[in-house]
Each structure stands twice: as C-alpha cells, then as structure tokens.
Coordinates of N, CA and C in Angstrom, one line a residue:
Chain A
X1 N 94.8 244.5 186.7 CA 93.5 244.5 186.1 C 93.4 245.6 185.0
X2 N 92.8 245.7 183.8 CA 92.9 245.9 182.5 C 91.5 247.0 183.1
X3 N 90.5 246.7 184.0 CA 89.5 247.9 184.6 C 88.5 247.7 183.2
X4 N 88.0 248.6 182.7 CA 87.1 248.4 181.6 C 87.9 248.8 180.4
X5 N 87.4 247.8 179.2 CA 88.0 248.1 178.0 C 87.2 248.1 177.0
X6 N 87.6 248.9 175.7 CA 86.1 249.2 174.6 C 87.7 249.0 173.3
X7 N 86.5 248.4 172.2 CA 87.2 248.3 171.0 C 86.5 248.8 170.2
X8 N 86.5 249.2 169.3 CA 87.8 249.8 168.7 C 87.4 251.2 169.4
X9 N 88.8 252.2 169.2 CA 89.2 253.4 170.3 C 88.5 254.5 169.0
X10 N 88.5 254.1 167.3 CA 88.1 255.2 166.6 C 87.7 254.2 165.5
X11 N 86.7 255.0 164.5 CA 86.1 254.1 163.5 C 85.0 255.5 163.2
X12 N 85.6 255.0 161.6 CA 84.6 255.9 160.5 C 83.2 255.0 159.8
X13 N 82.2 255.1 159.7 CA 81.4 254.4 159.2 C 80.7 255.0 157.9
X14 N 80.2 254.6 156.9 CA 79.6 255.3 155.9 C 78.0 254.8 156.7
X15 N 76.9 255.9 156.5 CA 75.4 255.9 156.2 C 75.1 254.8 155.9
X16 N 74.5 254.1 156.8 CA 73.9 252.3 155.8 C 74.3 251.3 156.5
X17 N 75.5 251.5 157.1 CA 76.9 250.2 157.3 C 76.4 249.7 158.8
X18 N 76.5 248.7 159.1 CA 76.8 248.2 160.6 C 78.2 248.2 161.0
X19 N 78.1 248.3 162.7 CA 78.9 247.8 163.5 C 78.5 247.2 164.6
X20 N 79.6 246.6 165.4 CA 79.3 246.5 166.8 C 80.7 246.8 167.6
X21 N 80.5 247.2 168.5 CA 81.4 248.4 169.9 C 81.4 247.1 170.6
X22 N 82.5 246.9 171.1 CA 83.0 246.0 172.0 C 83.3 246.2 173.4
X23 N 82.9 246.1 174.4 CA 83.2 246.0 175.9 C 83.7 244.9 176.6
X24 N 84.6 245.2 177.7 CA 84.5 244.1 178.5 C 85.5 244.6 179.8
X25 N 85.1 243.7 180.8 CA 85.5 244.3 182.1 C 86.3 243.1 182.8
X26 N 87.5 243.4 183.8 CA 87.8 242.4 184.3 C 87.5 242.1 186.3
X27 N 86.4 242.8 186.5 CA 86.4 243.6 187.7 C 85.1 242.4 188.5
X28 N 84.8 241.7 187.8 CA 83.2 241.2 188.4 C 82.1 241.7 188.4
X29 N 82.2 242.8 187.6 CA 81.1 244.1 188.2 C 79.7 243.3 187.4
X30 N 79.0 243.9 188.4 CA 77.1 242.9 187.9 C 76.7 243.6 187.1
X31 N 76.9 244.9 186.6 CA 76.4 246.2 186.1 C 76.9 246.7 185.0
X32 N 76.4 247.1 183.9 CA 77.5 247.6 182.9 C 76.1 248.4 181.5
X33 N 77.0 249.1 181.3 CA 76.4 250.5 180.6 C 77.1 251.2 179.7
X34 N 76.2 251.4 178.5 CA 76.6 252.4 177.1 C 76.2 253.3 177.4
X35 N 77.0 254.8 177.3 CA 76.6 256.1 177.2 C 77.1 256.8 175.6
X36 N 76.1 257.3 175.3 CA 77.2 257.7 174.3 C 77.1 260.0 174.6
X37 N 78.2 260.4 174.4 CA 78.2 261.9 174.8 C 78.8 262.8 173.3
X38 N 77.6 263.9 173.0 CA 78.0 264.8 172.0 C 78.5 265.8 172.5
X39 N 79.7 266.1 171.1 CA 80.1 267.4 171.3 C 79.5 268.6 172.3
X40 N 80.4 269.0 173.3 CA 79.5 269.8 174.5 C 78.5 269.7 174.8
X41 N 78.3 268.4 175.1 CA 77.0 267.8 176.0 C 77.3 266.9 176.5
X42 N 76.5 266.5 178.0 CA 76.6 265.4 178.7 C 76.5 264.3 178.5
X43 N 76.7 262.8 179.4 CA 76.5 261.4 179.1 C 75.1 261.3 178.8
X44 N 74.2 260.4 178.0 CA 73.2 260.1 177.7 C 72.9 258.4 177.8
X45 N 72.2 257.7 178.8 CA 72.2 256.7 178.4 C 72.0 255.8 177.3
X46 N 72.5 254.8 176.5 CA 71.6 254.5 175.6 C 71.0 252.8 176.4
X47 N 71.7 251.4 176.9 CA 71.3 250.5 177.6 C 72.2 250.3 178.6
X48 N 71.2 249.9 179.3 CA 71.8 248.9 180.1 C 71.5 247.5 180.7
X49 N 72.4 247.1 181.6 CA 72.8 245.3 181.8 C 72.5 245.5 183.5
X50 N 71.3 245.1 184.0 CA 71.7 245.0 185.5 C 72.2 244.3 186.1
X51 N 72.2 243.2 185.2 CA 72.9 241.7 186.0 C 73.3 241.0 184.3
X52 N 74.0 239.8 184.6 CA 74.4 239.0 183.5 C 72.6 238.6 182.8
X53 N 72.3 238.5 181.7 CA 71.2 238.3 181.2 C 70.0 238.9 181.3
X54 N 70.4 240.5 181.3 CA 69.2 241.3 181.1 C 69.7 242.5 180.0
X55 N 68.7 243.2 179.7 CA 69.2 244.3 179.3 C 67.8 245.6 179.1
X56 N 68.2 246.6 179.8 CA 67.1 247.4 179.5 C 67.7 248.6 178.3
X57 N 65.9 249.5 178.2 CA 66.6 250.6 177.2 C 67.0 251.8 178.1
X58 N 67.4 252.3 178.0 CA 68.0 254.1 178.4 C 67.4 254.9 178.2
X59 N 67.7 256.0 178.3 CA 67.3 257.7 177.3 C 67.1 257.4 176.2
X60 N 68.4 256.6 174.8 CA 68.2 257.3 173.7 C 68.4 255.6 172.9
X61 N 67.4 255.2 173.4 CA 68.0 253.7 172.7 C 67.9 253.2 171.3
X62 N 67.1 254.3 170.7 CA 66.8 254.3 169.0 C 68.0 254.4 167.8
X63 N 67.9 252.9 167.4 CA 68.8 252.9 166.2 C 70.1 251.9 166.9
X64 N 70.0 251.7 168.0 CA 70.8 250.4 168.8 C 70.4 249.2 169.1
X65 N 71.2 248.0 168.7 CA 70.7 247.1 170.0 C 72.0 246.5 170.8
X66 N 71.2 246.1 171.9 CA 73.1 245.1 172.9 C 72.7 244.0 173.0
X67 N 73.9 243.0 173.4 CA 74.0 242.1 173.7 C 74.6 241.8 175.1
X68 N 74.5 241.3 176.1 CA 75.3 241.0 177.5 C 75.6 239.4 177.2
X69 N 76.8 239.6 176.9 CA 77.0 238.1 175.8 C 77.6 236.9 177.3
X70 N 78.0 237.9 178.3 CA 78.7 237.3 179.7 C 78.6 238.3 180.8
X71 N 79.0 237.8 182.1 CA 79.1 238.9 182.9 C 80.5 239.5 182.6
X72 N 81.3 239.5 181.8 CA 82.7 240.7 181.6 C 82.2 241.2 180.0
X73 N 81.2 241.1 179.3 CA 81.0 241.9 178.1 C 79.6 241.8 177.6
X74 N 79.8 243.2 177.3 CA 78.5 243.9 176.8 C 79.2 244.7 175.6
X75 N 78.1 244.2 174.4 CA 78.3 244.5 172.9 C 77.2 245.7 172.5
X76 N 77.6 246.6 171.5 CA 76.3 247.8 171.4 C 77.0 247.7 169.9
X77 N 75.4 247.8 169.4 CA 75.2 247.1 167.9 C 74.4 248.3 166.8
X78 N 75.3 249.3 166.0 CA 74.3 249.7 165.2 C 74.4 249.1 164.0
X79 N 73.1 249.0 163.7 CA 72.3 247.7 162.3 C 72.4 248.7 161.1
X80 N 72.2 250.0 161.2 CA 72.2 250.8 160.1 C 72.6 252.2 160.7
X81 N 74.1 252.8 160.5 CA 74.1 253.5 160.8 C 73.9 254.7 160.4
X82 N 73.9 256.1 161.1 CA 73.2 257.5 160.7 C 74.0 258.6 161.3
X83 N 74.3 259.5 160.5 CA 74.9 260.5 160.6 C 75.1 261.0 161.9
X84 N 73.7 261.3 162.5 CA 73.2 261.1 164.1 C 73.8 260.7 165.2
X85 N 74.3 259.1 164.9 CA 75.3 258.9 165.9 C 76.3 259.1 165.6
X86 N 77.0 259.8 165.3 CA 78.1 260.4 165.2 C 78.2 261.0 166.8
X87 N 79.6 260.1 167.5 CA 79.4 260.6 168.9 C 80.5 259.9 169.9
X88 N 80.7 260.2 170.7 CA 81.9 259.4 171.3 C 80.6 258.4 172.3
X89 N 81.5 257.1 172.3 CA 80.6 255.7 172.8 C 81.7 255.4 174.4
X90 N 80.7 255.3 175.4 CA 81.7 255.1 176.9 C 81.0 254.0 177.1
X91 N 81.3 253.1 177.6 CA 81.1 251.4 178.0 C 81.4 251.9 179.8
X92 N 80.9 251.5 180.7 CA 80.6 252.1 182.2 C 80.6 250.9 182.7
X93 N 80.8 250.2 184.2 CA 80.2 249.0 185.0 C 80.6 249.2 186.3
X94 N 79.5 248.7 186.9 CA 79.4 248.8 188.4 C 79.4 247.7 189.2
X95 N 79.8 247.7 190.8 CA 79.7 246.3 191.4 C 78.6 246.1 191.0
X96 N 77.6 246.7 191.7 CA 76.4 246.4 192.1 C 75.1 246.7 191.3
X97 N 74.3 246.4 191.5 CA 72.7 246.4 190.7 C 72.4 247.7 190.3
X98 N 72.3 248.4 191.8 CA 71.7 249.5 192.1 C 73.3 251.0 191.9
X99 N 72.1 252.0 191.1 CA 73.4 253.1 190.7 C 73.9 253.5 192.4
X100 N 73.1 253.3 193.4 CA 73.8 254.0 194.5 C 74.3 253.2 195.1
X101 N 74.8 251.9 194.6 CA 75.4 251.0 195.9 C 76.7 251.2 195.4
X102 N 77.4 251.6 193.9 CA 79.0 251.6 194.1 C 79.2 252.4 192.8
X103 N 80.7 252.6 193.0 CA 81.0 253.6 192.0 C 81.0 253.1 190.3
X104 N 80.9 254.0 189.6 CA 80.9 253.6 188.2 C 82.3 254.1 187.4
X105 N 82.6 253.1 186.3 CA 84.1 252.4 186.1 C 84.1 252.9 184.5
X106 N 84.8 254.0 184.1 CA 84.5 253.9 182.4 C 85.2 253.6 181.6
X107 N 85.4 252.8 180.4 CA 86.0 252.5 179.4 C 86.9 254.0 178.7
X108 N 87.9 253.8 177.9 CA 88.2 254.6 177.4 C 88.0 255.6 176.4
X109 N 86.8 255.0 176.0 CA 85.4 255.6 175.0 C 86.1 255.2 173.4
X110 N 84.8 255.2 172.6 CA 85.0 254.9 171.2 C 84.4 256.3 170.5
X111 N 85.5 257.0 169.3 CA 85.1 258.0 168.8 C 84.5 257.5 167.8
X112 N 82.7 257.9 167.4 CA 82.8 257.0 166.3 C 81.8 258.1 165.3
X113 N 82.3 258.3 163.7 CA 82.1 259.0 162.4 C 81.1 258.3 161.6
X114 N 80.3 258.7 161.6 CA 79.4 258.4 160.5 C 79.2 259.5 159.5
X115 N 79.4 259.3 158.0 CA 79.5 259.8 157.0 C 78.1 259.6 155.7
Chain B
X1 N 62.5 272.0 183.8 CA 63.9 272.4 184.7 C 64.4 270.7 185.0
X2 N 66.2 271.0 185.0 CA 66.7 269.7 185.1 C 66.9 268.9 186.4
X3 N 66.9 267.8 186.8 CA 66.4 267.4 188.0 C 68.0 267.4 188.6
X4 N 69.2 267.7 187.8 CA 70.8 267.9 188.4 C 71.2 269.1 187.5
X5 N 71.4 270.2 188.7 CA 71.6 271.3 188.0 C 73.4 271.9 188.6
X6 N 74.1 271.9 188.1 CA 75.3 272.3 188.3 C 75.8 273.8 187.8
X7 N 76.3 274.6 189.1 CA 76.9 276.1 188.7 C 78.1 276.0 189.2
X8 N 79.1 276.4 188.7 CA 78.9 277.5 187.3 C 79.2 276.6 186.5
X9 N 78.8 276.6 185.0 CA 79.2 276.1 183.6 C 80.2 276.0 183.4
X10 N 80.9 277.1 183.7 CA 82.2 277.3 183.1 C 83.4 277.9 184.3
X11 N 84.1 277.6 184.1 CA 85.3 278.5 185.8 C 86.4 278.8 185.7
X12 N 87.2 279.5 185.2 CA 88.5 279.7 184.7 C 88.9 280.6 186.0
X13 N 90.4 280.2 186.6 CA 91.1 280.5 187.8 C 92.4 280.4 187.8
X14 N 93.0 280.8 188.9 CA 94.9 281.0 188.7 C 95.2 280.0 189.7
X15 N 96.2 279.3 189.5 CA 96.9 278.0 190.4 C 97.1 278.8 191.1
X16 N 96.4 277.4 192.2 CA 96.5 278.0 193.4 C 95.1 278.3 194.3
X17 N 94.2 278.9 193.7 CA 92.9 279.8 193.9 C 92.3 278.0 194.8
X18 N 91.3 278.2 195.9 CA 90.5 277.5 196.1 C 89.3 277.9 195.1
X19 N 88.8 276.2 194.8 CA 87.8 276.2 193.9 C 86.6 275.2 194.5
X20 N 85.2 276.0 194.5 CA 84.0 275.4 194.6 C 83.2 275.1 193.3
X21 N 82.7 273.9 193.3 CA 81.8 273.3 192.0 C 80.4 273.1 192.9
X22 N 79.3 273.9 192.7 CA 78.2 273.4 193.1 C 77.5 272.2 192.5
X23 N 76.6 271.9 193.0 CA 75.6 270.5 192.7 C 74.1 270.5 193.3
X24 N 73.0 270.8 192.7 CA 71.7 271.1 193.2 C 70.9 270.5 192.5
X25 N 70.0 269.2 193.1 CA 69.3 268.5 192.8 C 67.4 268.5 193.6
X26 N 66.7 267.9 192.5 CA 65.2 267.9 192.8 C 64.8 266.5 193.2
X27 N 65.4 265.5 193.4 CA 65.2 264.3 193.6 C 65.3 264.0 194.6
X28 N 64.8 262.0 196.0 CA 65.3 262.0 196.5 C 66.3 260.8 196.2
X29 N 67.3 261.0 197.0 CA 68.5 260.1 196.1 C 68.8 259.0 197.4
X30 N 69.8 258.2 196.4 CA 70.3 256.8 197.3 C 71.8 257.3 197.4
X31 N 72.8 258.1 196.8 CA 73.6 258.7 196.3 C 74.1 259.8 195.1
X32 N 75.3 260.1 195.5 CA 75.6 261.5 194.7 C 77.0 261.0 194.5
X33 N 77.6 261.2 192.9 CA 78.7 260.9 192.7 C 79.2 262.3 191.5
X34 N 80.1 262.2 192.1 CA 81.4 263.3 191.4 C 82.3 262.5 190.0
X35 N 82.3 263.0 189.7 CA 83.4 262.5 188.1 C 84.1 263.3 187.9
X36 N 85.3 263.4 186.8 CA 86.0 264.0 186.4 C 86.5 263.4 185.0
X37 N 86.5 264.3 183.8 CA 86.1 264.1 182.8 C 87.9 265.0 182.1
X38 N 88.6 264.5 181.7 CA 89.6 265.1 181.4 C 89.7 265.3 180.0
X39 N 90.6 266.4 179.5 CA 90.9 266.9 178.1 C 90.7 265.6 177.4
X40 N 91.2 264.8 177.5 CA 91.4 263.3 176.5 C 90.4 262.3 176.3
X41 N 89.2 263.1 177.2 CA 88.2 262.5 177.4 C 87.9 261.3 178.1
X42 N 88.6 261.0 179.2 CA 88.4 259.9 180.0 C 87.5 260.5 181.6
X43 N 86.7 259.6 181.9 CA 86.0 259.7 182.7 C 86.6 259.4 184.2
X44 N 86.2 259.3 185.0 CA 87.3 259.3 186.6 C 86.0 259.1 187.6
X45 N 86.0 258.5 188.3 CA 84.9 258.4 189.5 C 85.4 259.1 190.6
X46 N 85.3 260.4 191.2 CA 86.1 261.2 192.2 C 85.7 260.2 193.8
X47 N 84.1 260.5 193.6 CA 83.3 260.2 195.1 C 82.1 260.1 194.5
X48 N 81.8 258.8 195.5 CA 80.6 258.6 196.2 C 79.9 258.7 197.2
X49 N 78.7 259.7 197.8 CA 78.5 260.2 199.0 C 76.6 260.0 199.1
X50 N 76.7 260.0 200.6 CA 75.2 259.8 200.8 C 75.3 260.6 202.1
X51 N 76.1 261.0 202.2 CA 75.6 262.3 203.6 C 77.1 262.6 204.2
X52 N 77.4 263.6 204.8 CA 78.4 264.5 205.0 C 79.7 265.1 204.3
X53 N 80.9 264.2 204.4 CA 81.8 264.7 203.7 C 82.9 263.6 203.1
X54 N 83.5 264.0 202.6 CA 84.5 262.7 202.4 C 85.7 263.8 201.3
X55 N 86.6 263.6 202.1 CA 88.0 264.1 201.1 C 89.5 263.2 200.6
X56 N 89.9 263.6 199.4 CA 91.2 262.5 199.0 C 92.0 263.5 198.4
X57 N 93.1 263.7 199.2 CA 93.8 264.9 198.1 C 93.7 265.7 198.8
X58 N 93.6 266.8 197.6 CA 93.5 268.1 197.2 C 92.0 268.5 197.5
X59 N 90.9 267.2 197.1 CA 89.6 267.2 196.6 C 88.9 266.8 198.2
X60 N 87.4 267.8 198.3 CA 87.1 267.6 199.0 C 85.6 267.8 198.6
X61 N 84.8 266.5 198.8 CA 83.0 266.9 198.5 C 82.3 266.5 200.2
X62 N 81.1 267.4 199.5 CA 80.1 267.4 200.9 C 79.3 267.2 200.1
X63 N 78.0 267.0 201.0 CA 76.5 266.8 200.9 C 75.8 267.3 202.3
X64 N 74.8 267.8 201.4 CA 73.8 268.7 202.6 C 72.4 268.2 202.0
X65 N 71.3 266.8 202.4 CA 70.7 266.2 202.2 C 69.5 266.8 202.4
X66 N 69.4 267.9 203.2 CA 67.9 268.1 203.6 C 68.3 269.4 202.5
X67 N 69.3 270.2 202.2 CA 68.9 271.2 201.3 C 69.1 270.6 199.6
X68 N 69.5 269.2 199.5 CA 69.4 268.6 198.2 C 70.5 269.7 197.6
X69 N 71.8 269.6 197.9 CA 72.6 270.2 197.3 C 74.4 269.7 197.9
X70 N 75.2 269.7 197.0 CA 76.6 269.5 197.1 C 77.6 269.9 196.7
X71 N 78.7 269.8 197.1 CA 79.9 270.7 196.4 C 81.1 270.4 196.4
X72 N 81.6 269.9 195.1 CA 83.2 269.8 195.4 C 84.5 270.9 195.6
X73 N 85.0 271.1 196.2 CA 86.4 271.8 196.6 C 87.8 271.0 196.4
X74 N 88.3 272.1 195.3 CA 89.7 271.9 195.3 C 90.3 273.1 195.9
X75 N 91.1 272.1 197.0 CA 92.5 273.5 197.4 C 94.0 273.3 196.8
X76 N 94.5 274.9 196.6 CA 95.2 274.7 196.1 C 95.0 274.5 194.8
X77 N 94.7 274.6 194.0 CA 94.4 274.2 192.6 C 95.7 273.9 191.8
X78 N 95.9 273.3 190.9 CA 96.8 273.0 189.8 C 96.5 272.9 188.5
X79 N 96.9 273.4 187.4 CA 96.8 273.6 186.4 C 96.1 272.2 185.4
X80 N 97.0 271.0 186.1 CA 96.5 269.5 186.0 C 95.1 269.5 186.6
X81 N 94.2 270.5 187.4 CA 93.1 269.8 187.7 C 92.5 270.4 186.6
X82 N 92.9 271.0 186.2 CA 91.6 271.2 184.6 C 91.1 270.2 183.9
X83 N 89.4 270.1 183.9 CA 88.8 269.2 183.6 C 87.7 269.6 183.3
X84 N 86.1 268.8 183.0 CA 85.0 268.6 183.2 C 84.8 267.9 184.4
X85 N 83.9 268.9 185.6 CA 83.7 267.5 186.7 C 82.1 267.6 187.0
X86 N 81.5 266.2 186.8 CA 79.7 265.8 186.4 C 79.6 265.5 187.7
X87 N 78.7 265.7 188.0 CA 77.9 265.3 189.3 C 76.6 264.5 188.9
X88 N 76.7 263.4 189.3 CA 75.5 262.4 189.1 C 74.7 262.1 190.5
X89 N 73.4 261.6 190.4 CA 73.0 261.4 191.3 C 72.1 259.7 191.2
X90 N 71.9 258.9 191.8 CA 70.5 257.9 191.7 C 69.5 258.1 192.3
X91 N 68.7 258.1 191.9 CA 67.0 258.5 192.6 C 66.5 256.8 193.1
X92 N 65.5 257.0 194.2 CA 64.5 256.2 194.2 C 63.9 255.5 193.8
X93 N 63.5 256.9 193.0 CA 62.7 256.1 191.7 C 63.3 255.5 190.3
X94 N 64.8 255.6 189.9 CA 65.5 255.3 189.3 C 66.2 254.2 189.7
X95 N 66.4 253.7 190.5 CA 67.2 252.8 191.1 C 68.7 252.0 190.0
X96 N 68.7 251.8 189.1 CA 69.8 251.3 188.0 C 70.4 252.3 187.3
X97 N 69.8 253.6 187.4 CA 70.2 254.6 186.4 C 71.2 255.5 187.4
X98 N 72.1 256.6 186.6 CA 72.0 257.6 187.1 C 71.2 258.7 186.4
X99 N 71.4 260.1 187.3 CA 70.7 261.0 186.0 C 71.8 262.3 186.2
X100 N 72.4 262.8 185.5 CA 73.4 263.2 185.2 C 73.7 265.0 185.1
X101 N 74.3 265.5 185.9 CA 74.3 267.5 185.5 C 74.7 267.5 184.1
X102 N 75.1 268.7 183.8 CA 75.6 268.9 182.7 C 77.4 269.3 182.6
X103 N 77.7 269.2 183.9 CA 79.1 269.0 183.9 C 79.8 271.1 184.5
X104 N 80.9 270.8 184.9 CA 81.4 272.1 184.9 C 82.7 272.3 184.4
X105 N 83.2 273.1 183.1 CA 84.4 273.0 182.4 C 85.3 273.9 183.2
X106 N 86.3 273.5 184.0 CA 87.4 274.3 185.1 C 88.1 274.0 184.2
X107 N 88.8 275.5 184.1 CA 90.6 276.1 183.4 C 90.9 276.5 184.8
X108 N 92.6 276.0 185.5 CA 93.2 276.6 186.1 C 94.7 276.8 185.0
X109 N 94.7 278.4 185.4 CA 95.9 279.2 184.5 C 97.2 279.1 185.7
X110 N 98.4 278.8 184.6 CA 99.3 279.2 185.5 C 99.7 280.4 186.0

C-alpha cells in the first residue's frame, strides 16, 4: 500500500495563478483532510471530507476550495493565489468519521511558494 | 488560553536521558493522539489513547482522564528520536476535527 499520497511534493506559484494539490489514499479510509502548517507553527485545518460526498470548512478555509472527487481523493484548489499561502500543504485520512474512532494517516506534504 | 497546551516547547538532552513530553487539555475528549513530526517534515501517528497506557518501543504514553492531562516517555533516548511530537485531541463537541498543541521540538545530543 502506497498509504497517502499528495502531488506535486514542491511548486512555485506567481500572485494571481491557480492550482490544484492532489491527494489520494489507497487505505479505504472514509475521512480525509487538508492541513496546511507555517514556518514554526502548528497544523491548521483548512477542509475537510467526512465521508465520500461531503466536504466541510476548517479553521482557515479562505482563498480555497476542494473537491472529494472519490472515496481515495480529495483535491484542494487555490483559484487565485496569495503570497499568504505560502506554506507546506499535508493531505491526512482516517478509517473512520469521527476524529476519535482511528488514527490519522499523512501524506508527504506539498511545499508550496507563492511569489 | 489554548484548549491543548503542551510543555515544554523546546527539550534538548543527551542519548540516553529518559524523556517526558507533557499534554494538558480543557476539553472533554473522545481521544488523545501523539504524532511525530520529523526533520523532513513528515508526520507519524505514534498513539491513540482514551484511558490508561499503551507502549511500543522505546515510546510510552499515558492518560490521566479525570486530570485532563498526558504524557509521552521515551527511554533511553536516541539521537534519531529527534523530532516535533503534537498531541492532538477530539472533543465532543468537535467530533470530525482534531484540535491540535503546538508541538514540542526534542534535540537528543550525542
């Protein structure tokens, strides 16, 4: 099992430009989650997927949107980006619904530059 | 004041040294989980706990429920356990989230 995977691993963006962050899990997990974490600071939610075809907002969901395109991937979309997120991006999934029913699984994280 | 508060910030120690990571929360929870956050930036799920103890390794966490507080112990320490290690918790009232310490950055020196 490949466990959770995020594409691209690094990526520069100029002020203005879109992307989208790629996830995907090979685990079955019902659960799955964008954090993104700044320099000497902790994880911050931005969405999440409680089951296949939902998605709620997080802590910091401004200037993102996602997609739960399946239950093995969840896409995080910025439409315009901003200096601001400048930040490493973690893709997370869990068995289960609930954060206390099982452990959480993270991607390798995306370093990502906005200029 | 933050509802997962973790001491000490910072912990520099000599291989070898037993090492405690506190964890002190204001919530009531469904669970408490340990991570481990390495130089390279990858995340680790240590433990998952909802009452007493559980150890793997080197690594050993507890929970003490009625004083809303936990702690990881490494014995023995190794230079390789140098990391960030988060203590998260899920609340009640959260139920999908966690809500997250601020982490504790351990240097063990050779």
């Amino acid at each position: 099992n490949a466990g959770v995977t995020q594409t691209p691993k690094f990526q520069v963006l100029k002020t203005g430009q879109s992307m989208t962050l790629q996830c995907a899990q090979d685990m079955n997990h019902n659960s799955m989650y964008w954090y993104r974490q700044d320099p000497g600071m902790g994880l911050r939610l931005i969405y999440y997927s409680a089951s296949e075809g939902t998605t709620d907002k997080g802590e910091v969901p401004n200037g993102y949107n996602v997609s739960r395109l399946n239950k093995r991937e969840f896409s995080l979309r910025l439409e315009s980006a901003a200096p601001s997120q400048t930040s490493v991006y973690f893709c997370a999934s869990r068995l289960g619904k609930l954060a206390g029913g099982s452990e959480q699984y993270f991607g390798p994280g995306t370093r990502l530059t906005v200029t | 004041k933050n509802e997962v508060e973790q001491s000490p910030q910072n912990l520099t120690a000599q291989e070898g040294e037993f090492i405690t990571i506190n964890c002190s929360y204001s919530v009531g929870i469904s669970a408490l989980h340990w991570l481990q956050q390495h130089p390279g930036g990858g995340i680790v799920s240590l433990f998952m706990l909802s009452s007493g103890k559980k150890k793997h390794g080197r690594l050993i966490a507890t929970i003490n429920i009625q004083e809303k507080h936990s702690s990881l112990h490494i014995t023995a320490s190794h230079p390789r356990d140098s990391a960030v290690y988060i203590c998260a918790v899920s609340s009640w009232d959260s139920n999908y989230q966690l809500i997250w310490g601020a982490g504790t950055k351990l240097i063990i020196k050779p």
